[in-house]
PDB file of C-alpha atoms in Angstrom:
ATOM      1  CA  MET V   1       0.014  -0.028   0.001  1.00 50.00           C
ATOM      2  CA  SER V   2       2.165   2.591  -1.192  1.00 54.00           C
ATOM      3  CA  ASP V   3      -0.005   5.533  -2.163  1.00 57.00           C
ATOM      4  CA  LYS V   4       1.899   8.455  -3.544  1.00 57.00           C
ATOM      5  CA  VAL V   5       0.402  11.667  -4.390  1.00 54.00           C
ATOM      6  CA  ILE V   6       2.252  13.327  -7.290  1.00 56.00           C
ATOM      7  CA  ARG V   7       1.750  16.415  -9.288  1.00 53.00           C
ATOM      8  CA  MET V   8       1.001  16.057 -13.019  1.00 54.00           C
ATOM      9  CA  ASP V   9       2.808  19.105 -14.198  1.00 54.00           C
ATOM     10  CA  LYS V  10       5.748  20.242 -12.171  1.00 53.00           C
ATOM     11  CA  GLN V  11       6.134  23.497 -14.024  1.00 55.00           C
ATOM     12  CA  GLU V  12       2.647  24.628 -13.251  1.00 54.00           C
ATOM     13  CA  ALA V  13       2.582  23.467  -9.718  1.00 51.00           C
ATOM     14  CA  SER V  14       2.063  26.878  -8.427  1.00 53.00           C
ATOM     15  CA  LYS V  15      -0.843  27.602 -10.792  1.00 55.00           C
ATOM     16  CA  ASN V  16      -2.836  24.402 -11.088  1.00 54.00           C
ATOM     17  CA  LYS V  17      -3.040  21.938  -8.302  1.00 57.00           C
ATOM     18  CA  ASP V  18      -4.048  18.665 -10.111  1.00 58.00           C
ATOM     19  CA  ILE V  19      -3.625  15.740  -7.719  1.00 60.00           C
ATOM     20  CA  VAL V  20      -3.557  12.154  -9.016  1.00 58.00           C
ATOM     21  CA  ILE V  21      -3.713   9.250  -6.687  1.00 59.00           C
ATOM     22  CA  GLU V  22      -1.487   6.359  -7.536  1.00 61.00           C
ATOM     23  CA  GLY V  23      -1.532   2.757  -6.277  1.00 64.00           C
ATOM     24  CA  ASP V  24      -4.545   0.736  -5.179  1.00 81.00           C
ATOM     25  CA  ALA V  25      -6.459   3.543  -3.397  1.00 81.00           C
ATOM     26  CA  MET V  26      -8.594   4.101  -6.472  1.00 81.00           C
ATOM     27  CA  ALA V  27      -9.388   0.333  -6.654  1.00 84.00           C
ATOM     28  CA  ARG V  28     -10.312   0.328  -3.028  1.00 85.00           C
ATOM     29  CA  PHE V  29     -12.633   3.322  -3.592  1.00 85.00           C
ATOM     30  CA  ALA V  30     -14.200   1.681  -6.614  1.00 85.00           C
ATOM     31  CA  ASN V  31     -14.837  -1.594  -4.641  1.00 87.00           C
ATOM     32  CA  ALA V  32     -16.306   0.367  -1.748  1.00 88.00           C
ATOM     33  CA  PHE V  33     -18.600   2.305  -4.135  1.00 87.00           C
ATOM     34  CA  GLU V  34     -19.682  -0.909  -5.747  1.00 89.00           C
ATOM     35  CA  ALA V  35     -20.473  -2.510  -2.411  1.00 87.00           C
ATOM     36  CA  SER V  36     -22.398   0.432  -1.320  1.00 87.00           C
ATOM     37  CA  ALA V  37     -24.365   0.463  -4.626  1.00 86.00           C
ATOM     38  CA  ARG V  38     -25.275  -3.161  -4.163  1.00 85.00           C
ATOM     39  CA  ARG V  39     -26.603  -2.482  -0.684  1.00 85.00           C
ATOM     40  CA  TRP V  40     -28.639   0.349  -1.932  1.00 84.00           C
ATOM     41  CA  GLU V  41     -29.877  -1.829  -4.835  1.00 85.00           C
ATOM     42  CA  LEU V  42     -31.204  -4.322  -2.265  1.00 87.00           C
ATOM     43  CA  ILE V  43     -33.252  -1.560  -0.720  1.00 88.00           C
ATOM     44  CA  ILE V  44     -34.254   0.616  -3.623  1.00 89.00           C
ATOM     45  CA  TYR V  45     -35.399  -1.974  -6.229  1.00 89.00           C
ATOM     46  CA  PRO V  46     -37.869  -3.796  -3.883  1.00 90.00           C
ATOM     47  CA  THR V  47     -39.120  -0.353  -2.628  1.00 92.00           C
ATOM     48  CA  MET V  48     -39.618   0.778  -6.199  1.00 93.00           C
ATOM     49  CA  LEU V  49     -41.465  -2.504  -6.925  1.00 94.00           C
ATOM     50  CA  ALA V  50     -43.694  -2.137  -3.904  1.00 95.00           C
ATOM     51  CA  PHE V  51     -44.539   1.464  -4.959  1.00 96.00           C
ATOM     52  CA  VAL V  52     -45.477   0.262  -8.385  1.00 96.00           C
ATOM     53  CA  VAL V  53     -47.693  -2.452  -6.975  1.00 97.00           C
ATOM     54  CA  LEU V  54     -49.319  -0.091  -4.527  1.00 97.00           C
ATOM     55  CA  ALA V  55     -49.909   2.563  -7.245  1.00 97.00           C
ATOM     56  CA  ALA V  56     -51.533  -0.056  -9.571  1.00 97.00           C
ATOM     57  CA  TYR V  57     -53.642  -1.265  -6.739  1.00 97.00           C
ATOM     58  CA  GLY V  58     -54.699   2.440  -5.908  1.00 96.00           C
ATOM     59  CA  PHE V  59     -55.608   2.903  -9.561  1.00 96.00           C
ATOM     60  CA  PHE V  60     -57.666  -0.329  -9.532  1.00 96.00           C
ATOM     61  CA  LEU V  61     -59.544   0.906  -6.363  1.00 96.00           C
ATOM     62  CA  ILE V  62     -60.293   4.294  -7.940  1.00 96.00           C
ATOM     63  CA  TYR V  63     -61.439   2.741 -11.141  1.00 95.00           C
ATOM     64  CA  THR V  64     -63.705   0.288  -9.275  1.00 95.00           C
ATOM     65  CA  LEU V  65     -65.116   3.022  -7.032  1.00 95.00           C
ATOM     66  CA  SER V  66     -65.937   5.207 -10.066  1.00 95.00           C
ATOM     67  CA  LYS V  67     -67.596   2.177 -11.842  1.00 93.00           C
ATOM     68  CA  ASP V  68     -69.700   1.506  -8.738  1.00 93.00           C
ATOM     69  CA  ILE V  69     -70.664   5.168  -8.452  1.00 91.00           C
ATOM     70  CA  ASN V  70     -71.622   5.117 -12.149  1.00 89.00           C
ATOM     71  CA  THR V  71     -73.802   2.121 -11.627  1.00 89.00           C
ATOM     72  CA  LEU V  72     -75.476   3.704  -8.646  1.00 86.00           C
ATOM     73  CA  ALA V  73     -76.185   6.902 -10.436  1.00 82.00           C
ATOM     74  CA  ARG V  74     -77.567   5.055 -13.426  1.00 82.00           C
ATOM     75  CA  GLY V  75     -79.817   3.016 -11.047  1.00 79.00           C
ATOM     76  CA  MET V  76     -81.297   6.147  -9.499  1.00 77.00           C
ATOM     77  CA  ASP V  77     -84.924   7.010 -10.526  1.00 70.00           C
ATOM     78  CA  PRO V  78     -84.805  10.320 -12.332  1.00 72.00           C
ATOM     79  CA  GLU V  79     -88.224  11.006 -11.095  1.00 73.00           C
ATOM     80  CA  MET V  80     -87.318  10.392  -7.419  1.00 73.00           C
ATOM     81  CA  GLY V  81     -88.910  13.795  -6.417  1.00 70.00           C
ATOM     82  CA  LYS V  82     -92.311  12.663  -7.416  1.00 73.00           C
ATOM     83  CA  HIS V  83     -92.078   9.483  -5.465  1.00 76.00           C
ATOM     84  CA  LEU V  84     -90.793  11.035  -2.280  1.00 78.00           C
ATOM     85  CA  SER V  85     -94.174  12.206  -1.237  1.00 78.00           C
ATOM     86  CA  HIS V  86     -95.571   8.778  -1.552  1.00 81.00           C
ATOM     87  CA  ILE V  87     -92.572   7.386   0.346  1.00 82.00           C
ATOM     88  CA  SER V  88     -93.198   9.883   3.172  1.00 84.00           C
ATOM     89  CA  GLU V  89     -96.832   9.014   3.340  1.00 86.00           C
ATOM     90  CA  SER V  90     -95.963   5.320   3.624  1.00 88.00           C
ATOM     91  CA  VAL V  91     -93.389   6.026   6.387  1.00 88.00           C
ATOM     92  CA  ILE V  92     -96.121   7.947   8.255  1.00 90.00           C
ATOM     93  CA  TYR V  93     -98.603   5.048   7.876  1.00 90.00           C
ATOM     94  CA  LEU V  94     -95.888   2.569   8.893  1.00 90.00           C
ATOM     95  CA  SER V  95     -95.149   4.686  12.062  1.00 92.00           C
ATOM     96  CA  GLU V  96     -98.829   4.760  13.012  1.00 92.00           C
ATOM     97  CA  ASN V  97     -99.014   0.944  12.674  1.00 92.00           C
ATOM     98  CA  ILE V  98     -95.964   0.507  14.781  1.00 93.00           C
ATOM     99  CA  ARG V  99     -97.444   2.771  17.438  1.00 93.00           C
ATOM    100  CA  THR V 100    -100.634   0.641  17.366  1.00 94.00           C
ATOM    101  CA  MET V 101     -98.607  -2.507  17.667  1.00 94.00           C
ATOM    102  CA  THR V 102     -96.750  -0.968  20.628  1.00 94.00           C
ATOM    103  CA  ARG V 103     -99.930  -0.214  22.460  1.00 93.00           C
ATOM    104  CA  ARG V 104    -101.283  -3.740  21.833  1.00 94.00           C
ATOM    105  CA  VAL V 105     -98.095  -5.341  23.062  1.00 93.00           C
ATOM    106  CA  HIS V 106     -98.345  -3.168  26.116  1.00 93.00           C
ATOM    107  CA  ASP V 107    -102.005  -4.217  26.683  1.00 93.00           C
ATOM    108  CA  MET V 108    -100.818  -7.898  26.279  1.00 93.00           C
ATOM    109  CA  SER V 109     -98.049  -7.260  28.891  1.00 92.00           C
ATOM    110  CA  VAL V 110    -100.619  -5.915  31.368  1.00 91.00           C
ATOM    111  CA  SER V 111    -102.884  -8.870  30.760  1.00 91.00           C
ATOM    112  CA  VAL V 112    -100.102 -11.328  31.353  1.00 90.00           C
ATOM    113  CA  ASP V 113     -99.084  -9.470  34.523  1.00 87.00           C
ATOM    114  CA  ASP V 114    -102.787  -9.709  35.725  1.00 88.00           C
ATOM    115  CA  MET V 115    -102.855 -13.380  34.911  1.00 87.00           C
ATOM    116  CA  ALA V 116     -99.600 -13.861  36.913  1.00 82.00           C
ATOM    117  CA  SER V 117    -101.190 -12.191  39.905  1.00 81.00           C
ATOM    118  CA  LYS V 118    -104.252 -14.277  39.696  1.00 80.00           C
ATOM    119  CA  MET V 119    -102.220 -17.393  39.472  1.00 79.00           C
ATOM    120  CA  ASP V 120    -100.508 -16.331  42.709  1.00 73.00           C
ATOM    121  CA  GLU V 121    -103.988 -16.110  44.320  1.00 73.00           C
ATOM    122  CA  LEU V 122    -104.650 -19.743  43.367  1.00 72.00           C
ATOM    123  CA  ASP V 123    -102.136 -21.005  45.890  1.00 69.00           C
ATOM    124  CA  HIS V 124    -104.846 -21.147  48.617  1.00 72.00           C
ATOM    125  CA  LEU V 125    -106.820 -23.672  46.535  1.00 72.00           C
ATOM    126  CA  GLU V 126    -104.510 -26.558  47.377  1.00 74.00           C
ATOM    127  CA  PRO V 127    -106.888 -28.042  49.981  1.00 74.00           C
ATOM    128  CA  MET V 128    -109.559 -28.038  47.398  1.00 76.00           C
ATOM    129  CA  LEU V 129    -107.218 -29.972  45.000  1.00 75.00           C
ATOM    130  CA  VAL V 130    -106.890 -32.771  47.705  1.00 77.00           C
ATOM    131  CA  ASN V 131    -110.697 -32.943  47.928  1.00 80.00           C
ATOM    132  CA  MET V 132    -110.849 -33.102  44.107  1.00 84.00           C
ATOM    133  CA  GLN V 133    -108.461 -35.979  44.056  1.00 85.00           C
ATOM    134  CA  GLY V 134    -110.925 -37.886  46.437  1.00 86.00           C
ATOM    135  CA  MET V 135    -113.718 -36.900  44.043  1.00 89.00           C
ATOM    136  CA  ASN V 136    -111.724 -38.127  41.042  1.00 90.00           C
ATOM    137  CA  ALA V 137    -111.092 -41.436  42.861  1.00 90.00           C
ATOM    138  CA  SER V 138    -114.860 -41.753  43.520  1.00 92.00           C
ATOM    139  CA  MET V 139    -115.781 -40.974  39.987  1.00 93.00           C
ATOM    140  CA  ALA V 140    -113.380 -43.630  38.709  1.00 93.00           C
ATOM    141  CA  GLY V 141    -115.019 -46.057  41.099  1.00 93.00           C
ATOM    142  CA  MET V 142    -118.487 -45.137  39.653  1.00 94.00           C
ATOM    143  CA  ASN V 143    -117.224 -45.588  36.106  1.00 93.00           C
ATOM    144  CA  ARG V 144    -116.093 -49.195  36.993  1.00 94.00           C
ATOM    145  CA  HIS V 145    -119.385 -50.028  38.619  1.00 94.00           C
ATOM    146  CA  MET V 146    -121.332 -48.523  35.614  1.00 94.00           C
ATOM    147  CA  GLN V 147    -119.199 -50.772  33.281  1.00 94.00           C
ATOM    148  CA  ASN V 148    -120.069 -53.804  35.473  1.00 92.00           C
ATOM    149  CA  MET V 149    -123.692 -52.907  35.322  1.00 93.00           C
ATOM    150  CA  THR V 150    -123.575 -52.511  31.509  1.00 92.00           C
ATOM    151  CA  LEU V 151    -121.817 -55.875  31.095  1.00 92.00           C
ATOM    152  CA  THR V 152    -124.369 -57.573  33.393  1.00 91.00           C
ATOM    153  CA  GLY V 153    -127.277 -55.974  31.438  1.00 89.00           C
ATOM    154  CA  ASP V 154    -125.722 -57.120  28.238  1.00 88.00           C
ATOM    155  CA  ALA V 155    -125.364 -60.592  29.622  1.00 88.00           C
ATOM    156  CA  MET V 156    -129.042 -60.640  30.676  1.00 86.00           C
ATOM    157  CA  ARG V 157    -130.085 -59.485  27.231  1.00 84.00           C
ATOM    158  CA  GLY V 158    -128.115 -62.412  25.716  1.00 82.00           C
ATOM    159  CA  GLU V 159    -129.652 -64.916  28.100  1.00 80.00           C
ATOM    160  CA  MET V 160    -133.181 -63.653  27.432  1.00 76.00           C
ATOM    161  CA  GLY V 161    -132.632 -63.979  23.670  1.00 72.00           C
ATOM    162  CA  ARG V 162    -131.379 -67.478  23.991  1.00 72.00           C
ATOM    163  CA  MET V 163    -134.197 -68.407  26.352  1.00 67.00           C
ATOM    164  CA  GLY V 164    -136.755 -67.152  24.020  1.00 61.00           C
ATOM    165  CA  ASN V 165    -135.387 -69.347  21.175  1.00 62.00           C
ATOM    166  CA  SER V 166    -135.015 -72.439  23.311  1.00 59.00           C
ATOM    167  CA  MET V 167    -138.633 -73.214  23.851  1.00 58.00           C
ATOM    168  CA  ARG V 168    -140.828 -74.048  20.951  1.00 58.00           C
ATOM    169  CA  PRO V 169    -144.271 -72.922  22.269  1.00 58.00           C
ATOM    170  CA  LEU V 170    -142.642 -69.656  23.576  1.00 61.00           C
ATOM    171  CA  ASN V 171    -140.987 -69.160  20.225  1.00 62.00           C
ATOM    172  CA  PHE V 172    -144.416 -69.232  18.605  1.00 63.00           C
ATOM    173  CA  MET V 173    -145.767 -66.751  21.076  1.00 62.00           C
ATOM    174  CA  ASN V 174    -142.807 -64.377  20.496  1.00 65.00           C
ATOM    175  CA  ASN V 175    -144.151 -63.617  17.058  1.00 68.00           C
ATOM    176  CA  PHE V 176    -147.310 -62.112  18.547  1.00 67.00           C
ATOM    177  CA  VAL V 177    -145.762 -60.197  21.476  1.00 65.00           C
ATOM    178  CA  PRO V 178    -144.808 -56.671  20.486  1.00 64.00           C
ATOM    179  CA  TRP V 179    -141.942 -56.284  22.805  1.00 58.00           C
TER     180      TRP V 179
END
C-alpha cells in the first residue's frame, strides 16, 4: 500500500493543483462504491417494486369506485322527487301501525301481569285440590261400577234372547208379542 500523491505538471505546480492518486487507493474506492451501490440496490429496487404495485392497486380501487358510483347513479330514478311524497306517506302510515302494535303489546303485557297475579292467588286452593283428588277417585269407582252394570245388562239381554229361542211354544208366542 504505497500510495503516492504526485503532481502532474511540475512546472505549473504553483498555478494548477491537479492531484492524481497512484496505487490501489482508486481500486479500493471503486470496490467500496460498488459494495455501497449493491446495498442500495437491495433496498431501492424492492421499494420501487412495492411502490409500483401499490400505485397499480390504488388505480384499481379508484377505477372500481368510479364504476360503482356510475352504476349507482344510473340506477337512481330520475323522477325520485315525485315518489318522495308517496314514500313519506308510507313512512307515516308505517309509524302509526308501529305505534298501534306497541299499544297492543303493552296491553298484552298488562294482561299477562294480571294473569300472573291471579295465578299467585290460586295457591290457597291446594286443600280443594286434595278434595278433588278424592272426588276423582270416587268418579273412577263409579265408572267401574257402571261398566259392570252395563256388562251384566248385556249378559241378561243375551240370556233372554237365548231363552226365547230355546222353547218351541214360547218361540211361537214371540211372534205375537210386540216387545
